[in-house]
């Protein structure tokens, strides 16, 4: 930089930016002003109001439009001569294959989730394109460089992943507010407004004789909306709790929950009384129960009665104003009405279980797993990314740095630059070390291994599974009909009964053609699994297991916890000298190990879910 | 009504992600603040852009220059149509687009002239951000700001290096929000109610359900008492004793996987915390400013009350924070504990309030002139108070602390920063003498040596490599560095305005060659 050589390198470079959010906006501007003139930009998101405090290329009038396109247009306005190609698409789409990646000199990530980061990492490794990775949370940030063969890859070190909860804690024995939120969001909300065909663990006991319906959540064509809302309320907060109470075994060591019925919480209010608000919402504004009930302060904690009012009102508003969306809604932290429903439902459930209630603001933070974000940090990090990218373009690998930006200056340093580590020899992504899977081969279906391990843990997008030379499963388009039918059949078979049986000692080969990633998994048969500690009913080892991070319910800091299992095999840090240096610098604090406390995996508008995908969450318990 | 409610909620939505960092109070402070920016080059506009996005109250740009072709290369806020127009005006019209809630103003005047001819202009602002200002102007401006009690943040980008320096007589922080802080549990010194509650639970209860749901606070209070009884009333302090104390806890386990006992073992060190007041807080209490009078700030009135509290109700301790961390427990026990801690915190806060009222009366202020909410926040953060005082630039330039400077030169980590600091000052001298920026190695080196000798550091050698680098930079304000330095400067402004977090305690120097940074107290 600031030299003729670097100017040449910048001018000639073709760069790919993934993400046009908080870091992305700053990065695109900084790239353009540094002289980059061929920039490709991928982002699948559209602009939200809550982006406007930092994503400065966007205006209020852009809300709802593609981030990638609007960002491109904004920068072209002041730099009309450079070439920016924008894609309003998911980076995991098939069009962005290894050949696509190969055309770039460097890839710059400004992503908001682990899954996409891992995917890009693999494509960069396969295409042999250097990757500059970044993330921010509040005043914390980091920039790291990953060059195949020279530095560790993004997945060589364990990454924090969202905490997941045992299914029974969510469905029957919540003890923290976050459990109630997960229940309201992933079970109740999904059941009410999501895809009806998705499996769901919400208890749906129907009262004997009282209803002939197969699904209590289904609203009859002629059913009065108020009546429906009250029926749902009594069912999920009253009746379901009564049913749960019948199971004495569960409550032997626990406080018993109290069923909540609408006749007790809102005894005064008769049906139809809430109808006053309807005229106010004349369609121009986004429907909101808070608005129609006149609640203004999102930081106030509502009483049980108010939560009940909000709950009924949100249900009605969904049916009145957003009928068309019902059946395919997914919870979104920027959907006001959805947040209102989840907050009120979680609070009513919390009341039942003697858990303190929370405000909408706090509940939203927990439900959306919201990462706080501010323009200053993103601007700083974007500056550092470009400085690093210029070094990468010049092949100046002696000067590559992984840089951590701290909230408080430590030892008079606000930035912690560290020389990149060498590739981890036991990394299953950038080396060829086999993995080990403990699993009950007699009871576990292939589908479970694919969902819980191959997709969820190994992050494969379109996996293929081979046993010896027998292909037992393949994902993706372009399959012959009989092949597809055959694979679908295999999915439901237990491992030991597959066409090529999987037993103790079998070696599986799993591949993802898009990511050009292949690895082998040695199978170890085991019958017993600890329900609490091994909720998947299987255990993968030999990989850098992610570290669970804890999300505090007050919307406060994310604390990385090192208490979960590190089942890394072999020497995890190929370069212990440097590693120790980082440890020293960061001063080993209570409960924090250097890698997890320094890693920030999210960008600002993080969409990582608090728990796993509900479809994976289901039947987590062992048989 | 619905529309009104939505209108109220809307700006909150826009700021949602940052409210999660500094809360409503912090946001309100930002919305009240007025910022003045001197020079609207890339570093300055980057800093301002971040503040405007965050909803700062008002910004005023002071810049007398016209937009030149070179501005278009590194300033995002300018385009071709702006050429020849006032830079301040052009920048402001873009800034206004970013956030219509912010008042954006400009004055077409060179900062140097403004400082020389209209010093009272600056007294209307909360913070002045001075960018790319030479030493002589900065020195005068600092004098003006200090006299008017205005916060000054100086920022500068120069090639691959840059600098941010906060200057204010005194900045008091209640919510310093440290990364890690020990929970305020008072296990070493439990008060009556806590002791009574702990006694009400039988930790030897053989019922496994009760046993594995006894919160670790209770276990530790009881076992600490037991330990003290066997050790002349003393708590475990040596490494050996701490180990034995852990063994004592383990000996009470009925089962190896009792989570609450594991937590008790992990938290056992909380019993051995040093009782009383930390040195940092002691220093604040003993500061002469705690002798309050009519002109004392609210913060120091509270410190005066705190001093009295410690000597009286507090029995040598600070007011209790009143919150407890998550722990394995039966819900009823946990809620009871929460209430016991809250009640004690409220009692402490009430005692503080009485003392504050009396002090206010004594110094001739209205007894209700400090709000309950302020007192409460103060009590909650009593262990985390910080007072930051900065040397004036006059002192920095004319009365350097030689021993400190020598230490920085000798230290591996800060040596580069000290070199850059001297070289940037040398650059200013050259600019003053030759009215052009250095490109010639020898000239820069001579100027740097004269800076050193003026500081009384004859014979200190500079890194030739860094002299070469600074020559090569030739004053270029390159964008990635401007974005970084502007980002740091705006972050400091946010800390100073919200009075949350601790601002950088000195001159922050950034080295873009290897991304190192240092804070020098000069």
JSON list of N, CA and C in Angstrom, two decimals, chain A residues 115 221 310 351:
[
{"chain": "A", "resi": 115, "resn": "UNK", "atom": "N", "xyz": [-22.27, -21.33, 9.24]},
{"chain": "A", "resi": 115, "resn": "UNK", "atom": "CA", "xyz": [-22.53, -22.25, 8.16]},
{"chain": "A", "resi": 115, "resn": "UNK", "atom": "C", "xyz": [-21.97, -21.73, 6.83]},
{"chain": "A", "resi": 221, "resn": "UNK", "atom": "N", "xyz": [-63.20, -23.28, 9.47]},
{"chain": "A", "resi": 221, "resn": "UNK", "atom": "CA", "xyz": [-63.57, -22.19, 8.56]},
{"chain": "A", "resi": 221, "resn": "UNK", "atom": "C", "xyz": [-64.51, -21.20, 9.25]},
{"chain": "A", "resi": 310, "resn": "UNK", "atom": "N", "xyz": [-51.62, -9.45, 24.78]},
{"chain": "A", "resi": 310, "resn": "UNK", "atom": "CA", "xyz": [-50.76, -9.38, 23.59]},
{"chain": "A", "resi": 310, "resn": "UNK", "atom": "C", "xyz": [-50.84, -10.69, 22.82]},
{"chain": "A", "resi": 351, "resn": "UNK", "atom": "N", "xyz": [-44.27, -17.81, 33.46]},
{"chain": "A", "resi": 351, "resn": "UNK", "atom": "CA", "xyz": [-45.11, -17.65, 34.66]},
{"chain": "A", "resi": 351, "resn": "UNK", "atom": "C", "xyz": [-45.52, -19.02, 35.21]}
]
